[in-house]
Amino acid sequence: MQMRESRKEAVSRHKRELILDAARSVFAEEGLEGASLRAIATRAGYTPAALYFHFDSKEAIYAEVLRQSLASLGEAVSAAVATTRGARQQLHAAGMSFFRYYADNPRDLDLGFYLFRGGMKPAGLGHDRDHALNAALEAALHPIAEAAEALGASRSKANTVMVDCFAHATGLLLLLHTGRIRMFGASAPDLMDAYLRDKIAQIAKD
């Protein structure tokens, strides 16, 4: 009986991952607004009704795809920080690993901008989902704040540094992935590196 239940769970997990893989492709092509459960189901090889055994809406699917993306981001940042010693090196490693993750995974960056579909009007995925996803993003960024605080910044200042790094990286990533960075003959990774070094020097000086 136990083996039968385990097999059933394994099949369910496999189907769920097929749905999520299909959803990643559909969302990448159509965005949240343009995607439909029917399109996701067709891509996964299921009927729309079959999706409801795993997710109650396309927003729920999108939230899970984004949750997995943010978990991978957090792992990448934590792994980069773990290989360094000293607050200066850890802040630099955290900031650069955040930037590199999205530089190497532009679809994940697109996922993270779901709040601004349909122009710049915030939409969201529902209060509870938005809260959980924002918390996951903050957790991925938190090593930046921890390193800034270890470098001597107050907790409030360290949180400001974290937000500032996020904003700076996001701006550079948009320039990178849209190709606009070429207008300036600049390198987005080099600019991110220089920004972090300046920020670290400023914190240490203060």
Tab-separated table of C-alpha atoms in Angstrom:
chain	number	residue	atom	x	y	z
A	1	MET	CA	0.000	0.000	0.000
A	2	GLN	CA	2.807	2.372	0.915
A	3	MET	CA	4.636	1.681	-2.368
A	4	ARG	CA	1.450	2.396	-4.333
A	5	GLU	CA	1.016	5.744	-2.549
A	6	SER	CA	4.653	6.689	-3.154
A	7	ARG	CA	4.303	5.886	-6.841
A	8	LYS	CA	1.150	7.987	-7.016
A	9	GLU	CA	2.948	10.898	-5.377
A	10	ALA	CA	5.881	10.551	-7.772
A	11	VAL	CA	3.547	10.615	-10.778
A	12	SER	CA	1.776	13.660	-9.366
A	13	ARG	CA	5.078	15.482	-8.866
A	14	HIS	CA	6.136	14.593	-12.400
A	15	LYS	CA	2.896	15.948	-13.859
A	16	ARG	CA	3.247	19.080	-11.770
A	17	GLU	CA	6.753	19.703	-13.088
A	18	LEU	CA	5.586	19.151	-16.671
A	19	ILE	CA	2.922	21.795	-16.108
A	20	LEU	CA	5.462	24.213	-14.639
A	21	ASP	CA	7.924	23.608	-17.490
A	22	ALA	CA	5.174	24.290	-20.014
A	23	ALA	CA	4.088	27.368	-18.083
A	24	ARG	CA	7.618	28.797	-18.122
A	25	SER	CA	7.616	28.665	-21.907
A	26	VAL	CA	4.125	30.121	-22.266
A	27	PHE	CA	4.786	32.917	-19.780
A	28	ALA	CA	8.071	33.736	-21.522
A	29	GLU	CA	6.230	34.071	-24.830
A	30	GLU	CA	2.968	35.665	-23.709
A	31	GLY	CA	3.549	37.135	-20.259
A	32	LEU	CA	1.089	36.672	-17.434
A	33	GLU	CA	-1.597	38.780	-19.083
A	34	GLY	CA	-1.493	36.990	-22.430
A	35	ALA	CA	-1.080	33.456	-21.102
A	36	SER	CA	-4.051	31.167	-20.568
A	37	LEU	CA	-4.622	27.903	-18.750
A	38	ARG	CA	-5.613	26.348	-22.073
A	39	ALA	CA	-2.286	27.314	-23.665
A	40	ILE	CA	-0.343	25.962	-20.685
A	41	ALA	CA	-2.349	22.734	-20.676
A	42	THR	CA	-1.845	22.230	-24.413
A	43	ARG	CA	1.907	22.796	-24.091
A	44	ALA	CA	2.051	20.304	-21.203
A	45	GLY	CA	-0.054	17.729	-23.049
A	46	TYR	CA	-3.019	17.868	-20.677
A	47	THR	CA	-6.561	19.188	-20.708
A	48	PRO	CA	-7.277	22.489	-18.912
A	49	ALA	CA	-9.368	20.579	-16.371
A	50	ALA	CA	-6.346	18.439	-15.457
A	51	LEU	CA	-4.434	21.540	-14.358
A	52	TYR	CA	-6.946	22.213	-11.598
A	53	PHE	CA	-5.792	19.089	-9.764
A	54	HIS	CA	-2.504	20.933	-9.176
A	55	PHE	CA	-3.207	24.683	-9.416
A	56	ASP	CA	-6.352	26.752	-8.980
A	57	SER	CA	-5.433	29.498	-11.468
A	58	LYS	CA	-2.770	30.724	-13.865
A	59	GLU	CA	-1.726	33.180	-11.140
A	60	ALA	CA	-1.016	30.225	-8.855
A	61	ILE	CA	1.110	28.622	-11.570
A	62	TYR	CA	2.970	31.874	-12.180
A	63	ALA	CA	3.579	32.291	-8.457
A	64	GLU	CA	5.089	28.810	-8.205
A	65	VAL	CA	7.327	29.358	-11.242
A	66	LEU	CA	8.521	32.629	-9.730
A	67	ARG	CA	8.956	31.055	-6.284
A	68	GLN	CA	11.266	28.426	-7.762
A	69	SER	CA	13.195	31.119	-9.616
A	70	LEU	CA	13.668	33.152	-6.435
A	71	ALA	CA	14.757	30.042	-4.549
A	72	SER	CA	17.447	29.424	-7.182
A	73	LEU	CA	18.491	33.069	-6.942
A	74	GLY	CA	18.805	32.798	-3.169
A	75	GLU	CA	20.903	29.654	-3.473
A	76	ALA	CA	23.215	31.347	-5.979
A	77	VAL	CA	23.738	34.393	-3.756
A	78	SER	CA	24.287	32.292	-0.625
A	79	ALA	CA	26.762	30.033	-2.435
A	80	ALA	CA	28.762	33.023	-3.666
A	81	VAL	CA	28.910	34.570	-0.200
A	82	ALA	CA	29.931	31.251	1.366
A	83	THR	CA	33.106	31.150	-0.730
A	84	THR	CA	34.356	34.519	0.567
A	85	ARG	CA	35.641	35.892	3.850
A	86	GLY	CA	35.302	39.382	5.203
A	87	ALA	CA	32.419	41.825	4.954
A	88	ARG	CA	33.841	43.710	1.963
A	89	GLN	CA	34.248	40.567	-0.102
A	90	GLN	CA	30.873	39.204	0.974
A	91	LEU	CA	29.004	42.369	0.011
A	92	HIS	CA	30.727	42.389	-3.365
A	93	ALA	CA	30.062	38.676	-3.898
A	94	ALA	CA	26.391	39.000	-2.938
A	95	GLY	CA	25.793	41.965	-5.227
A	96	MET	CA	27.626	40.472	-8.193
A	97	SER	CA	25.999	37.049	-7.821
A	98	PHE	CA	22.558	38.690	-7.805
A	99	PHE	CA	23.465	40.581	-10.971
A	100	ARG	CA	25.023	37.555	-12.694
A	101	TYR	CA	22.072	35.297	-11.924
A	102	TYR	CA	19.719	37.555	-13.845
A	103	ALA	CA	22.315	38.374	-16.487
A	104	ASP	CA	22.552	34.642	-17.217
A	105	ASN	CA	18.802	34.012	-16.829
A	106	PRO	CA	16.884	36.803	-18.578
A	107	ARG	CA	13.615	34.842	-18.484
A	108	ASP	CA	13.815	34.825	-14.704
A	109	LEU	CA	14.239	38.590	-14.745
A	110	ASP	CA	11.112	38.864	-16.880
A	111	LEU	CA	9.245	36.730	-14.354
A	112	GLY	CA	10.219	39.087	-11.563
A	113	PHE	CA	8.592	42.051	-13.279
A	114	TYR	CA	5.106	40.555	-13.192
A	115	LEU	CA	3.890	43.484	-11.098
A	116	PHE	CA	4.214	45.801	-14.078
A	117	ARG	CA	2.371	43.912	-16.776
A	118	GLY	CA	0.208	46.080	-18.982
A	119	GLY	CA	2.443	49.131	-18.636
A	120	MET	CA	3.541	50.491	-15.269
A	121	LYS	CA	0.279	49.848	-13.450
A	122	PRO	CA	0.894	47.425	-10.556
A	123	ALA	CA	-1.210	44.285	-10.729
A	124	GLY	CA	0.189	41.469	-8.617
A	125	LEU	CA	-0.896	37.905	-8.010
A	126	GLY	CA	-3.006	38.392	-4.920
A	127	HIS	CA	-2.062	39.684	-1.474
A	128	ASP	CA	-0.836	36.420	0.055
A	129	ARG	CA	1.151	35.352	-3.002
A	130	ASP	CA	2.697	38.799	-3.414
A	131	HIS	CA	3.676	38.863	0.256
A	132	ALA	CA	5.347	35.450	0.052
A	133	LEU	CA	7.192	36.285	-3.172
A	134	ASN	CA	8.381	39.645	-1.883
A	135	ALA	CA	9.658	37.888	1.236
A	136	ALA	CA	11.543	35.384	-0.939
A	137	LEU	CA	13.151	38.194	-2.933
A	138	GLU	CA	14.142	40.013	0.245
A	139	ALA	CA	15.633	36.800	1.638
A	140	ALA	CA	17.740	36.402	-1.509
A	141	LEU	CA	18.977	39.982	-1.152
A	142	HIS	CA	19.505	39.832	2.607
A	143	PRO	CA	23.187	38.772	2.429
A	144	ILE	CA	23.862	42.241	0.998
A	145	ALA	CA	22.329	43.887	4.062
A	146	GLU	CA	24.120	41.486	6.405
A	147	ALA	CA	27.489	42.260	4.833
A	148	ALA	CA	26.831	46.014	4.906
A	149	GLU	CA	25.951	45.815	8.596
A	150	ALA	CA	29.078	43.759	9.297
A	151	LEU	CA	31.043	46.464	7.494
A	152	GLY	CA	29.786	49.028	10.009
A	153	ALA	CA	26.492	50.299	8.612
A	154	SER	CA	23.510	50.634	10.925
A	155	ARG	CA	20.676	48.187	10.330
A	156	SER	CA	18.600	50.919	8.714
A	157	LYS	CA	21.500	51.981	6.503
A	158	ALA	CA	22.257	48.353	5.626
A	159	ASN	CA	18.681	47.843	4.439
A	160	THR	CA	18.977	50.996	2.341
A	161	VAL	CA	22.181	49.625	0.804
A	162	MET	CA	20.349	46.394	-0.043
A	163	VAL	CA	17.542	48.262	-1.805
A	164	ASP	CA	20.026	50.533	-3.564
A	165	CYS	CA	22.005	47.541	-4.861
A	166	PHE	CA	18.794	45.920	-6.068
A	167	ALA	CA	17.716	49.076	-7.892
A	168	HIS	CA	21.140	49.608	-9.464
A	169	ALA	CA	21.441	45.993	-10.601
A	170	THR	CA	17.920	45.999	-12.020
A	171	GLY	CA	18.588	49.127	-14.042
A	172	LEU	CA	21.785	47.696	-15.495
A	173	LEU	CA	20.074	44.389	-16.267
A	174	LEU	CA	17.333	46.158	-18.195
A	175	LEU	CA	19.951	48.020	-20.213
A	176	LEU	CA	21.830	44.760	-20.773
A	177	HIS	CA	18.895	42.634	-21.896
A	178	THR	CA	17.351	45.313	-24.095
A	179	GLY	CA	20.711	46.010	-25.728
A	180	ARG	CA	20.523	49.675	-24.721
A	181	ILE	CA	23.843	49.386	-22.902
A	182	ARG	CA	25.536	49.348	-26.327
A	183	MET	CA	24.409	52.935	-26.872
A	184	PHE	CA	26.893	53.962	-24.211
A	185	GLY	CA	29.712	51.635	-25.219
A	186	ALA	CA	29.711	50.299	-21.671
A	187	SER	CA	29.841	46.922	-19.961
A	188	ALA	CA	27.001	46.188	-17.534
A	189	PRO	CA	29.084	43.736	-15.431
A	190	ASP	CA	31.928	46.245	-15.196
A	191	LEU	CA	29.534	48.999	-14.150
A	192	MET	CA	28.002	46.757	-11.482
A	193	ASP	CA	31.446	45.851	-10.202
A	194	ALA	CA	32.497	49.517	-10.029
A	195	TYR	CA	29.259	50.477	-8.288
A	196	LEU	CA	29.747	47.830	-5.602
A	197	ARG	CA	33.366	48.798	-5.004
A	198	ASP	CA	32.372	52.446	-4.611
A	199	LYS	CA	29.507	51.511	-2.293
A	200	ILE	CA	31.787	49.358	-0.134
A	201	ALA	CA	34.386	52.133	0.103
A	202	GLN	CA	31.682	54.621	1.070
A	203	ILE	CA	30.312	52.383	3.838
A	204	ALA	CA	33.786	51.702	5.203
A	205	LYS	CA	34.572	55.425	5.199
A	206	ASP	CA	31.361	56.354	7.009
